[in-house]
Short mmCIF file of N, CA and C and ligand atoms in Angstrom, two decimals:
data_model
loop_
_atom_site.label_atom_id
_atom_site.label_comp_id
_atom_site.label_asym_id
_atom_site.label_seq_id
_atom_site.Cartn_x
_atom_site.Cartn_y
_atom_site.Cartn_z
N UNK S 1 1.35 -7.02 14.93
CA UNK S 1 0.20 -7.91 14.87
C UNK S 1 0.25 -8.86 13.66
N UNK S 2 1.32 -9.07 13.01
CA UNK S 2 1.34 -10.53 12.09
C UNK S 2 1.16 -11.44 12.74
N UNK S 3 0.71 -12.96 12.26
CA UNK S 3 0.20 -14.27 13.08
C UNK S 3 1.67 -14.74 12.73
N UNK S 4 1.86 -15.28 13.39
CA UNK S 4 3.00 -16.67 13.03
C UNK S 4 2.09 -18.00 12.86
N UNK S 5 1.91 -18.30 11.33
CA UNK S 5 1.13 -19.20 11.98
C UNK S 5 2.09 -21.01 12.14
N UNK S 6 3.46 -20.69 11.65
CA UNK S 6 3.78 -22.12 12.16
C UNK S 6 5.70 -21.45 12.38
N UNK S 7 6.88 -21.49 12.16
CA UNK S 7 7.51 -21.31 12.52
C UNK S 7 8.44 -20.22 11.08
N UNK S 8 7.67 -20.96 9.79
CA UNK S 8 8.50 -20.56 8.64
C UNK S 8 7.58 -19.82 7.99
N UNK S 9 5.87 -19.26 8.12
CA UNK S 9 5.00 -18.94 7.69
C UNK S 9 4.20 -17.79 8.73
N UNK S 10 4.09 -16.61 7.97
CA UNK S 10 3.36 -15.50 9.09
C UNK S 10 2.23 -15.10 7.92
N UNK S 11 1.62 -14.46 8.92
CA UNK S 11 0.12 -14.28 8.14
C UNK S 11 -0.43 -13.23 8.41
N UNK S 12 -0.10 -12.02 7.57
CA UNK S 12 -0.45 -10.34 7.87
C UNK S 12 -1.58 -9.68 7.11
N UNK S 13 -2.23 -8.68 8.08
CA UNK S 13 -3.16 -8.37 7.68
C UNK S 13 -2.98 -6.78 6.99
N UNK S 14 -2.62 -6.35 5.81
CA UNK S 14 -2.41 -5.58 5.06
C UNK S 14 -3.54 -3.89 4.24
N UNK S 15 -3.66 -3.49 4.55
CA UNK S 15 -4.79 -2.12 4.04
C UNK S 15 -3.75 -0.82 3.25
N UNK S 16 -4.73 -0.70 2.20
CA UNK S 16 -4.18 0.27 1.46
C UNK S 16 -4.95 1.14 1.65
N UNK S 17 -4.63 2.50 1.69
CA UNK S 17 -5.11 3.60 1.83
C UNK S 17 -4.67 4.56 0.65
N UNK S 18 -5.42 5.96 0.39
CA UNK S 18 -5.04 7.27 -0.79
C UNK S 18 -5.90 7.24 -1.38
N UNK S 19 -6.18 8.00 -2.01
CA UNK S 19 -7.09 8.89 -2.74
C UNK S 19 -7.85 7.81 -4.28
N UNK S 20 -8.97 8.48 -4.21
CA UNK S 20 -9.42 7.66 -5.14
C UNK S 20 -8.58 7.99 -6.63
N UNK S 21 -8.59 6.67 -7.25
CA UNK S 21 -7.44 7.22 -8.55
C UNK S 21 -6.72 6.64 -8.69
N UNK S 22 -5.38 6.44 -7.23
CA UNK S 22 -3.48 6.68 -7.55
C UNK S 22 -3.36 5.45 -7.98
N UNK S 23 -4.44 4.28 -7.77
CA UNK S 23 -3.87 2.95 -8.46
C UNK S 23 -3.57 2.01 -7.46
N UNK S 24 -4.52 1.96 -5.95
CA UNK S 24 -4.34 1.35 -5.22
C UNK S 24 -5.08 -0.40 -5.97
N UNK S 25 -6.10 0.09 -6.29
CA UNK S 25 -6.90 -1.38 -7.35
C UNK S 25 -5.56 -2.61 -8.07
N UNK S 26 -4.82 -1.48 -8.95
CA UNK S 26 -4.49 -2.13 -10.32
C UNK S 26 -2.96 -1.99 -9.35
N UNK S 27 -2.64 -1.74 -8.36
CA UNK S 27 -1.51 -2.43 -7.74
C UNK S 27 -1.46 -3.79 -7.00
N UNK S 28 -3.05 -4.14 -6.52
CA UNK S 28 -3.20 -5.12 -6.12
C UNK S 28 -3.43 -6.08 -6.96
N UNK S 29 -3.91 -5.88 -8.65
CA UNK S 29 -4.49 -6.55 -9.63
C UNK S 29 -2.97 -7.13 -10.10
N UNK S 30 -2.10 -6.35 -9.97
CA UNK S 30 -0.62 -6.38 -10.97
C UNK S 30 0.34 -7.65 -9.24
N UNK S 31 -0.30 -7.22 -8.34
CA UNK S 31 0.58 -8.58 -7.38
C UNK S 31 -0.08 -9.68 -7.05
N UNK S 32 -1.12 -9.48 -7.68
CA UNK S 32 -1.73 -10.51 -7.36
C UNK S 32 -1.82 -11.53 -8.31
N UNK S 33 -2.17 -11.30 -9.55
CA UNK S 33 -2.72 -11.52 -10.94
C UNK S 33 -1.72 -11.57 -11.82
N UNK S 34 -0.92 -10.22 -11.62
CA UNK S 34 0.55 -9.96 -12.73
C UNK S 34 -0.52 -9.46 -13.69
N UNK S 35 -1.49 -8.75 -13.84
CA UNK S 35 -2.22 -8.02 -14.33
C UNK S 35 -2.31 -6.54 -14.44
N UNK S 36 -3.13 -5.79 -15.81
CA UNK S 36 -2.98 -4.45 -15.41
C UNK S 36 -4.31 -4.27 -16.26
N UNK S 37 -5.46 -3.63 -15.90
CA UNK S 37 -6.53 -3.40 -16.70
C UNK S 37 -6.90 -2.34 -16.64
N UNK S 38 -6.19 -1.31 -17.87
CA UNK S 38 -7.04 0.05 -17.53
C UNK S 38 -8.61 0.67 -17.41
N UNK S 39 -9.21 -0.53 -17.59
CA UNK S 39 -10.88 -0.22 -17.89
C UNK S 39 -11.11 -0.74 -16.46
N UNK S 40 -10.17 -0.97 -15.29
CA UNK S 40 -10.64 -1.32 -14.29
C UNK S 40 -11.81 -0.73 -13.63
N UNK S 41 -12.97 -1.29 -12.55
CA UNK S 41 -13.73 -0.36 -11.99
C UNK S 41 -13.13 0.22 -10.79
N UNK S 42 -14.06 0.92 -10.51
CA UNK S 42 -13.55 2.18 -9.18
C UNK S 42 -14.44 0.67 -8.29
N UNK S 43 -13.88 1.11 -7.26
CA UNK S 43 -13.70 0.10 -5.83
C UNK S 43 -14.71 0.83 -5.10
N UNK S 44 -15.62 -0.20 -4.52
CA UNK S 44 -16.88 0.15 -4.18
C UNK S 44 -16.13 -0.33 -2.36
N UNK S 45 -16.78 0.67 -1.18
CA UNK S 45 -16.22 0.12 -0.42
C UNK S 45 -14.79 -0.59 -0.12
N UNK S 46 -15.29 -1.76 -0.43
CA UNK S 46 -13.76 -2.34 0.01
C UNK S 46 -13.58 -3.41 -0.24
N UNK S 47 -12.27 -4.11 -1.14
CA UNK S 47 -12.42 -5.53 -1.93
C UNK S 47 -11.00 -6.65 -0.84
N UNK S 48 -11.47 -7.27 -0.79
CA UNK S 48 -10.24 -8.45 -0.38
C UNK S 48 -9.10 -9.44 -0.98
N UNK S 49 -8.40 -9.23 -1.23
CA UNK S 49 -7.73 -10.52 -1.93
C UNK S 49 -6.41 -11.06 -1.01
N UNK S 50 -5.86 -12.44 -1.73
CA UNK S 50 -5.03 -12.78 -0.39
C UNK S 50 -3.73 -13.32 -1.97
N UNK S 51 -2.10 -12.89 -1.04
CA UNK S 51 -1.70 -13.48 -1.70
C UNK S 51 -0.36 -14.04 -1.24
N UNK S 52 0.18 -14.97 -1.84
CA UNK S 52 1.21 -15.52 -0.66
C UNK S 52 2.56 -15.48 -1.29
N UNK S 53 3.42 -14.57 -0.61
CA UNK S 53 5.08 -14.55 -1.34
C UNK S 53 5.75 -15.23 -0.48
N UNK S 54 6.99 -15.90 -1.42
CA UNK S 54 8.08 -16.64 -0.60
C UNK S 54 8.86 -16.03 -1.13
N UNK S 55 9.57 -15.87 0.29
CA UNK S 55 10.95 -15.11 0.39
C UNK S 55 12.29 -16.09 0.03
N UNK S 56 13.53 -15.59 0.16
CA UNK S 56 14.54 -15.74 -0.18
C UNK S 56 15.32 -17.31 1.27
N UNK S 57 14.62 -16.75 2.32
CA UNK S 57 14.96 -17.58 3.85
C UNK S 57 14.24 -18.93 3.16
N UNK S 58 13.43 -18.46 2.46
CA UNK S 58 12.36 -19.74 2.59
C UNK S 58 11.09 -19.88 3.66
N UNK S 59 11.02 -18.68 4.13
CA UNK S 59 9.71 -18.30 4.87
C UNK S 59 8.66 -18.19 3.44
N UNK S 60 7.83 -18.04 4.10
CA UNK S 60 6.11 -17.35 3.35
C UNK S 60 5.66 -16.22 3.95
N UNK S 61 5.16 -15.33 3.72
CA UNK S 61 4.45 -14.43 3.98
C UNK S 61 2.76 -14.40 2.98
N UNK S 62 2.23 -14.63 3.71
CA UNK S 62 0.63 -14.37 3.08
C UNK S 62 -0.01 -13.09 3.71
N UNK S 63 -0.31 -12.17 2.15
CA UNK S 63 -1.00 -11.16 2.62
C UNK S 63 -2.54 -11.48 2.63
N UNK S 64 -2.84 -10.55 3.28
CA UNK S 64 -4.02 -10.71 3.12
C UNK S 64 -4.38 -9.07 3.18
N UNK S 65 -4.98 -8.84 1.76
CA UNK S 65 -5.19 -7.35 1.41
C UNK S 65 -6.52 -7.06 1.24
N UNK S 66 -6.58 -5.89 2.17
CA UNK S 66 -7.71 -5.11 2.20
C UNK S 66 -7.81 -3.74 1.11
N UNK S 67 -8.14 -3.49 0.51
CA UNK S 67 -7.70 -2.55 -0.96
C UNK S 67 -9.40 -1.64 -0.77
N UNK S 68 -9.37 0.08 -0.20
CA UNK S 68 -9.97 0.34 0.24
C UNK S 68 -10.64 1.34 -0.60
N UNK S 69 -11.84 1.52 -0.94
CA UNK S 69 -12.12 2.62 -1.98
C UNK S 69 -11.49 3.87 -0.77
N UNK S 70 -11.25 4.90 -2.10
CA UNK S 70 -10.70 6.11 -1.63
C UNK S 70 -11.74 7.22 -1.45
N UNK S 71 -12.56 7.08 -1.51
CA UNK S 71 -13.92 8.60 -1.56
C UNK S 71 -14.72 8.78 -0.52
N UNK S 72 -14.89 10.32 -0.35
CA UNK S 72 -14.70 10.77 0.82
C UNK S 72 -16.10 10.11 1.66
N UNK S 73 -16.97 9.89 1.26
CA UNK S 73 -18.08 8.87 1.72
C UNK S 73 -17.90 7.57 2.24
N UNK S 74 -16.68 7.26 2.11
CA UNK S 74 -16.48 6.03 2.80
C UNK S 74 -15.43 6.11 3.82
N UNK S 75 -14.70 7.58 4.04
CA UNK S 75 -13.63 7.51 4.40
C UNK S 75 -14.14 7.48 6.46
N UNK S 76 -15.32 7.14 6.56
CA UNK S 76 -15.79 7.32 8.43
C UNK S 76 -15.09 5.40 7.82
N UNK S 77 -15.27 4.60 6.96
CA UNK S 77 -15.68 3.05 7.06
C UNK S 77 -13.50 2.70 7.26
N UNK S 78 -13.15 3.36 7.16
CA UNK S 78 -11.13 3.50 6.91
C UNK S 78 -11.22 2.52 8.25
N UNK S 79 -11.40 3.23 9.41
CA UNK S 79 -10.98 2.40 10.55
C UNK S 79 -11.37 0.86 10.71
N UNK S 80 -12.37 0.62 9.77
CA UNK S 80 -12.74 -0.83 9.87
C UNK S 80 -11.54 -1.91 9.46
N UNK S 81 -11.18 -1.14 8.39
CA UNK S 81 -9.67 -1.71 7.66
C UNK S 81 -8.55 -1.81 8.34
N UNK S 82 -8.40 -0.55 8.46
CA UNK S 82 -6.76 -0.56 9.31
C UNK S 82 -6.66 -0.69 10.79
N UNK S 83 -7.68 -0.69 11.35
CA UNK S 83 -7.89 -1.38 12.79
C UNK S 83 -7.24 -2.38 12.45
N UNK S 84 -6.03 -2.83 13.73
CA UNK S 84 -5.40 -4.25 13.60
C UNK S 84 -4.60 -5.06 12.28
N UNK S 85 -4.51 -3.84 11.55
CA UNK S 85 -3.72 -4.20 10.04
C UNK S 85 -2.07 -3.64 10.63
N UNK S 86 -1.59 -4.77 10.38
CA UNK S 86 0.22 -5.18 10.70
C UNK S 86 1.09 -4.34 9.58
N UNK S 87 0.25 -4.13 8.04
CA UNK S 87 0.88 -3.21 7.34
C UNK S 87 -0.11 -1.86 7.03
N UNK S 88 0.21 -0.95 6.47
CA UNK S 88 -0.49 0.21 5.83
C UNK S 88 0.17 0.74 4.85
N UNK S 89 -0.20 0.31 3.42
CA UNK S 89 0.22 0.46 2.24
C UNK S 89 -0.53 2.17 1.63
N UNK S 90 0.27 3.08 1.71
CA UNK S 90 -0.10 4.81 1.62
C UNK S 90 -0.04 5.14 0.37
N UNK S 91 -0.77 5.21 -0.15
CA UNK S 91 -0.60 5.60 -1.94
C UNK S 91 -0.68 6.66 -2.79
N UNK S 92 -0.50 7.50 -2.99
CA UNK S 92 -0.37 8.45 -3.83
C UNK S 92 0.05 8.48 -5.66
N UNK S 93 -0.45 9.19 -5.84
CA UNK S 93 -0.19 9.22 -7.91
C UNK S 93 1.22 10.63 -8.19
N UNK S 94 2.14 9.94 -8.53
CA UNK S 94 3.17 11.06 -8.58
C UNK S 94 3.13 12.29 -9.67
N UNK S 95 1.84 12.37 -10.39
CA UNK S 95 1.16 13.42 -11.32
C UNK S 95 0.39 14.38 -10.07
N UNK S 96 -0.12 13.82 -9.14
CA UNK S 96 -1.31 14.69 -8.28
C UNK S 96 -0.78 15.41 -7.11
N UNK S 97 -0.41 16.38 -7.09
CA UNK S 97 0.05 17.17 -5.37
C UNK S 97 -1.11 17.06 -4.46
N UNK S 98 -2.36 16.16 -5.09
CA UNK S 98 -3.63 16.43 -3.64
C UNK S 98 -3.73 15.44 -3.60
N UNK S 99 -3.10 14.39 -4.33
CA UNK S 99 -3.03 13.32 -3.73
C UNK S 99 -2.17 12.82 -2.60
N UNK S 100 -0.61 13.49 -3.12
CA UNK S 100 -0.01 13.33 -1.97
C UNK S 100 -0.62 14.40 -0.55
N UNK S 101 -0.52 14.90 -0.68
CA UNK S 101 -1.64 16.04 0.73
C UNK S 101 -2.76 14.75 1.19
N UNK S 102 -2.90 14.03 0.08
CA UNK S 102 -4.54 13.18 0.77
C UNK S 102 -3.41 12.19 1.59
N UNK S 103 -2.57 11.83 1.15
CA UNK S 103 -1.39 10.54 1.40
C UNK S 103 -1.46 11.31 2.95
N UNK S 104 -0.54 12.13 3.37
CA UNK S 104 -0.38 13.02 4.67
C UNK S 104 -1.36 12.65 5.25
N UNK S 105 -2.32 13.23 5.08
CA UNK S 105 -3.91 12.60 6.21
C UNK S 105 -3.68 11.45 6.69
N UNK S 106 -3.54 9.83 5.85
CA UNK S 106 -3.72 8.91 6.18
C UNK S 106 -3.11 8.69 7.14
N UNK S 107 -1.79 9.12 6.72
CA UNK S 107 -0.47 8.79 7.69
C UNK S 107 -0.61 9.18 8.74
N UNK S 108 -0.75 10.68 9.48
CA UNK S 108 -1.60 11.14 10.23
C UNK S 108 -3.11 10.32 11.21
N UNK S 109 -3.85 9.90 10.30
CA UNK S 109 -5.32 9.04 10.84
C UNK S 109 -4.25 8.15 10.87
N UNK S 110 -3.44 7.80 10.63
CA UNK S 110 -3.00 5.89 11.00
C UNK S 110 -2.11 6.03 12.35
N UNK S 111 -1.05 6.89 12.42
CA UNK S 111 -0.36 7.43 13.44
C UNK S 111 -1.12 7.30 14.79
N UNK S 112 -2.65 8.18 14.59
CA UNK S 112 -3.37 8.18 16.05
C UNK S 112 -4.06 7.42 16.15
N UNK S 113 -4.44 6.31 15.08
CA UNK S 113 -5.43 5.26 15.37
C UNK S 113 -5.35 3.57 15.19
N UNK S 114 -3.89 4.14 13.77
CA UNK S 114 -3.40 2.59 14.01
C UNK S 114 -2.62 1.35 14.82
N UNK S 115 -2.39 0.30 15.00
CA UNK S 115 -1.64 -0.32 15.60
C UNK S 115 -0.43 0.37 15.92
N UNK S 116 0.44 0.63 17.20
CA UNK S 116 1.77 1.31 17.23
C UNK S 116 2.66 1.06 16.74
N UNK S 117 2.34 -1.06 16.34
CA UNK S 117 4.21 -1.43 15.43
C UNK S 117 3.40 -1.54 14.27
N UNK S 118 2.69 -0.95 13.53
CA UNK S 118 2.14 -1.03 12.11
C UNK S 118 3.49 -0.49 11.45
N UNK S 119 3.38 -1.17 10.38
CA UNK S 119 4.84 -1.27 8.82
C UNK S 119 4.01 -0.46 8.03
N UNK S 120 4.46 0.74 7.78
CA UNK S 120 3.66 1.75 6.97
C UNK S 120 4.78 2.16 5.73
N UNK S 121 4.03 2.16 4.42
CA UNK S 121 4.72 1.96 3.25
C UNK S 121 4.05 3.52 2.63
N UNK S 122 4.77 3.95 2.03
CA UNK S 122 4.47 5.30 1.35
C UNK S 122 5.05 5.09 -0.02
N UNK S 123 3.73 5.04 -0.90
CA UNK S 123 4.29 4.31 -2.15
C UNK S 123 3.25 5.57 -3.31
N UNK S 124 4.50 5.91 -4.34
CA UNK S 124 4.45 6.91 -5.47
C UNK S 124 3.60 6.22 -6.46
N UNK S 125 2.85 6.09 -6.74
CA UNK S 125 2.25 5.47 -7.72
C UNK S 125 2.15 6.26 -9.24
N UNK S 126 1.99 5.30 -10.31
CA UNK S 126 2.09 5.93 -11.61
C UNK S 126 3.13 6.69 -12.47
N UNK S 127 4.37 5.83 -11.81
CA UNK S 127 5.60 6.27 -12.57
C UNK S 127 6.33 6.46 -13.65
N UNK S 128 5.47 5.68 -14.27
CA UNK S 128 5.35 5.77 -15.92
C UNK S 128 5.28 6.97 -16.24
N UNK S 129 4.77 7.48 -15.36
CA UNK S 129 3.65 9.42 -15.78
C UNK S 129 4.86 9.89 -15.08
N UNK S 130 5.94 9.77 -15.51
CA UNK S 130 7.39 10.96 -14.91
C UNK S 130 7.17 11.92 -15.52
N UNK S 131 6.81 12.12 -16.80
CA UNK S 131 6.86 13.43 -17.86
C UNK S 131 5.50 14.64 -17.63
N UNK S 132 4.92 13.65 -16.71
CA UNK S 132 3.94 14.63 -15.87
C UNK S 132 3.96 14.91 -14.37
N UNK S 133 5.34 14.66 -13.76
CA UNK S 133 5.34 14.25 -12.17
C UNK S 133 5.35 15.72 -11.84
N UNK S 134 4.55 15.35 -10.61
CA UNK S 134 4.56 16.88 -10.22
C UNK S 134 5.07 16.54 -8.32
N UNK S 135 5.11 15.15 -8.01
CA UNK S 135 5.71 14.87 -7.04
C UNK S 135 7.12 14.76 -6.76
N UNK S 136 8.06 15.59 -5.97
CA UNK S 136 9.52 15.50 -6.48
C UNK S 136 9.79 13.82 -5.16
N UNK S 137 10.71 12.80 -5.97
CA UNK S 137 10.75 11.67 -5.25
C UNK S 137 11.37 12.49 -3.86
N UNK S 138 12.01 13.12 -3.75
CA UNK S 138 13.15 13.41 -3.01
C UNK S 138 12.15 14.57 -1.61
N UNK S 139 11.14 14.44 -1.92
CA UNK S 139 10.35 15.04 -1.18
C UNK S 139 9.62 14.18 -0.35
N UNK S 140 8.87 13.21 -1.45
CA UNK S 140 8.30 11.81 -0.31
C UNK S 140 9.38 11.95 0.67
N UNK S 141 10.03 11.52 -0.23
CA UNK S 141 11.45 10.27 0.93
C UNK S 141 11.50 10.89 2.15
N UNK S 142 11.74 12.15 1.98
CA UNK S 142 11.90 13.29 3.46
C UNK S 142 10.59 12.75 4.09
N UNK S 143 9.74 12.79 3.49
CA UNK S 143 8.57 12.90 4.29
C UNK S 143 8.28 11.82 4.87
N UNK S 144 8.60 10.52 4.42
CA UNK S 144 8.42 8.97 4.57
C UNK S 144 9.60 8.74 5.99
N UNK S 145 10.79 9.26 5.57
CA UNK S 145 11.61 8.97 6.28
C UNK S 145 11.64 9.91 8.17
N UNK S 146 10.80 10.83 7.94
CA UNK S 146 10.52 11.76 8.84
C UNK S 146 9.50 10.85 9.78
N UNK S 147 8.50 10.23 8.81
CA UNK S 147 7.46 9.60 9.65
C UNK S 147 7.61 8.30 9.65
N UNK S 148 8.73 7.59 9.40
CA UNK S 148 9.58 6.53 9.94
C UNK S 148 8.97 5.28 8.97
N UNK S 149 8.44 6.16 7.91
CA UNK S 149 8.04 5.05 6.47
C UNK S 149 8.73 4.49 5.72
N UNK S 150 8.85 3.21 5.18
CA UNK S 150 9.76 3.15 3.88
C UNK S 150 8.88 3.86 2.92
N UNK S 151 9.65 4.46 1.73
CA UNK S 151 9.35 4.81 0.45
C UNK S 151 9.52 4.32 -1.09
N UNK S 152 8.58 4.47 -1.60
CA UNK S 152 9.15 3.61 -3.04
C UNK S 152 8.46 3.67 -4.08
N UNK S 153 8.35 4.06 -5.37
CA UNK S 153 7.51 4.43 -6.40
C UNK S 153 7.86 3.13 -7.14
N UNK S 154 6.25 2.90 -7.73
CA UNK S 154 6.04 1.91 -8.65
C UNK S 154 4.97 2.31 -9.86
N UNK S 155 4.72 1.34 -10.66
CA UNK S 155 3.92 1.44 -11.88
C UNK S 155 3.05 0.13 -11.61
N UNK S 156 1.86 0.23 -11.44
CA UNK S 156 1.02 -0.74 -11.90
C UNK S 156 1.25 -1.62 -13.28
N UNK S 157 1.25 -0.13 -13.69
CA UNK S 157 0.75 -0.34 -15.14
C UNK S 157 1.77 -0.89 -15.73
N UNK S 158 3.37 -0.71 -15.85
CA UNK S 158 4.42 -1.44 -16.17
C UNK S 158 4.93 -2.85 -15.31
N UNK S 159 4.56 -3.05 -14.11
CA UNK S 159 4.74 -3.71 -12.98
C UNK S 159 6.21 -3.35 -12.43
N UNK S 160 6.91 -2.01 -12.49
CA UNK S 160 7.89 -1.53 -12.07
C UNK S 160 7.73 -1.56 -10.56
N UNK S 161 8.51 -2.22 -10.21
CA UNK S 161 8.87 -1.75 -8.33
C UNK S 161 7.35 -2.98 -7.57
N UNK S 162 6.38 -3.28 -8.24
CA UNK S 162 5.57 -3.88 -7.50
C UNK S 162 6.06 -4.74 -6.80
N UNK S 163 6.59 -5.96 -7.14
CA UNK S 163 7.39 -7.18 -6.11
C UNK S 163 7.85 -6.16 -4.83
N UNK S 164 8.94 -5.28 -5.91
CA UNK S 164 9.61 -4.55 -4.62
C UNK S 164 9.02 -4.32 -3.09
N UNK S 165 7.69 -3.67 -3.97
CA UNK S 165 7.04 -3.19 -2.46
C UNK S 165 7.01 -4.17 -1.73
N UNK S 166 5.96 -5.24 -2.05
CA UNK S 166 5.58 -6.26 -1.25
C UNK S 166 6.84 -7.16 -0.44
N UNK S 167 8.33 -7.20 -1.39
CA UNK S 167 9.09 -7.98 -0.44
C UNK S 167 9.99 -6.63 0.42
N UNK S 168 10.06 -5.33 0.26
CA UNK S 168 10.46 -4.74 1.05
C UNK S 168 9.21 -4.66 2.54
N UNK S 169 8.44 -4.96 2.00
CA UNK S 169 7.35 -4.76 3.63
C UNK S 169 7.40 -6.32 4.50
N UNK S 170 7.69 -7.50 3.52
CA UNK S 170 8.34 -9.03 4.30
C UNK S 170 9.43 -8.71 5.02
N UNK S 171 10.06 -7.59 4.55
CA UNK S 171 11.40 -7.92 5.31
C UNK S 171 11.50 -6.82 6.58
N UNK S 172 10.58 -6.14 6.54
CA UNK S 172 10.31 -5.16 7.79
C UNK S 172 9.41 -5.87 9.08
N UNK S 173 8.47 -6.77 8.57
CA UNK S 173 7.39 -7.47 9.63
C UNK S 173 8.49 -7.62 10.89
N UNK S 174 7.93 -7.56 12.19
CA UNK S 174 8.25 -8.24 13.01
C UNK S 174 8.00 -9.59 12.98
N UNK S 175 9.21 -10.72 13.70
CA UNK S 175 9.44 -11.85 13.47
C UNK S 175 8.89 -12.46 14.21
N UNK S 176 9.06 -12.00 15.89
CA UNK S 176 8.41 -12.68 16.59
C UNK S 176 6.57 -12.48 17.07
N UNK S 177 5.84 -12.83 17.43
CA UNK S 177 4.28 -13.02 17.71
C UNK S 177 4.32 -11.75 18.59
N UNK S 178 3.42 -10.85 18.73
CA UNK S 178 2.75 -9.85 19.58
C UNK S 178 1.42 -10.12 20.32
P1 GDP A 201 -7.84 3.32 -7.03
O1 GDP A 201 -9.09 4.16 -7.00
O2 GDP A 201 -6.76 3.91 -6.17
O3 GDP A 201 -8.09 1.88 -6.71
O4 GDP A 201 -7.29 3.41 -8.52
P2 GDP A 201 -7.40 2.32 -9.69
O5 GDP A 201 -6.51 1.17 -9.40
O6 GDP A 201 -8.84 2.04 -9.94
O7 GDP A 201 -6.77 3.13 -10.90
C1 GDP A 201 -7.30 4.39 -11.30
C2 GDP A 201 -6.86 4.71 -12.72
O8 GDP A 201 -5.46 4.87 -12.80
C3 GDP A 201 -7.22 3.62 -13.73
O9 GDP A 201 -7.65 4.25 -14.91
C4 GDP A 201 -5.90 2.90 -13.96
O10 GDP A 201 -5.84 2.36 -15.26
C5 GDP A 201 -4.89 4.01 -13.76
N1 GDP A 201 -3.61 3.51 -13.22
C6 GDP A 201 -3.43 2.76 -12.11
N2 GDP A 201 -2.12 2.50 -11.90
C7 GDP A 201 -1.45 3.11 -12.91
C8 GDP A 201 -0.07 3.24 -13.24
O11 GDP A 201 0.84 2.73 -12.57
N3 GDP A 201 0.23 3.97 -14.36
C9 GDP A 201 -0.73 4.56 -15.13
N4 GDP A 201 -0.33 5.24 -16.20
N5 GDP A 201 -2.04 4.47 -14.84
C10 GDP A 201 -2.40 3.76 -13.74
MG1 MG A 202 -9.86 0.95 -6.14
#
């Protein structure tokens, strides 16, 4: 479900999902902005921002991100988001084992409810915090790669791997219109 909207330009509709915490906010603040604010606020509902990468072809890709509070009071409002979202950005904090367990759920709720060609990203967040990881990488990956995810740990907070994500999920979109 990306738009094509002219031949060199597609236009996807993007939702992050995981637990309140892993840094879904200050990942969108750091691709969007090139920002990192630890006094950030907690995400009320659900915030929007749009942002537009050019690739290497010389295409565009414009996201358009839905960045979803994580708490469990909002979690009936999830389907509003990822209904009809072309990506699903899965987030987890690589310090938290209940975060990744919360990560599993999503993947799971997205599996039975999301779009069937949805680009689902399973992304380690807070990698800086290695000296506290309690997530082994080599465990996502199984798990990402089992449920036919790419995988990939980043840092907000350093802006490690951020681009990455975003141009590894350009280069997965389907090309042609659905
Ligand atoms: P959200 O609830 O998933 O949107 O999480 P936020 O983006 O609001 O971040 C929650 C907390 O984690 C904040 O205190 C951030 O400063 C911190 N944080 C976010 N990303 C990182 C990161 O990559 N490294 C570290 N060390 N802290 C981070
Ligand atoms: Mg937030």
């Amino acid at each position: 479900s990306s738009t094509v909207t002219d031949s060199k330009n597609l236009r996807v509709k993007l939702v992050l999902l995981g637990d309140s915490g892993v840094g879904k906010s200050c990942i969108v603040l750091r691709f969007v902005r090139g920002q990192f604010d630890p006094s950030s606020k907690v995400t009320v509902g659900a915030s929007f921002l749009s942002q537009t990468l050019a690739l290497q072809d010389s295409t565009t890709v414009k996201f358009e991100i839905w960045d979803t509070a994580g708490q469990e009071r909002y979690a009936a409002l999830a389907p509003l988001y990822y209904r009809g979202a072309a990506v699903a950005v899965v987030v987890y904090d690589i310090t938290s084992p209940e975060s990744f367990s919360k990560a599993q759920y999503w993947v799971k709720e997205l599996q039975k409810h999301g779009s069937p060609d949805i680009v689902m990203a399973l992304v380690g967040n807070k990698a800086d915090l290695h000296e506290n990881r309690s997530v082994s990488a080599q465990d996502a990956l199984e798990y990402a790669e089992k449920n036919g995810m790419f995988f990939i740990e980043t840092s907000a907070k350093t802006a490690d791997n951020i681009n990455q994500l975003f141009e590894e999920i350009a280069k997965r979109l389907p090309r042609t219109p659905s």
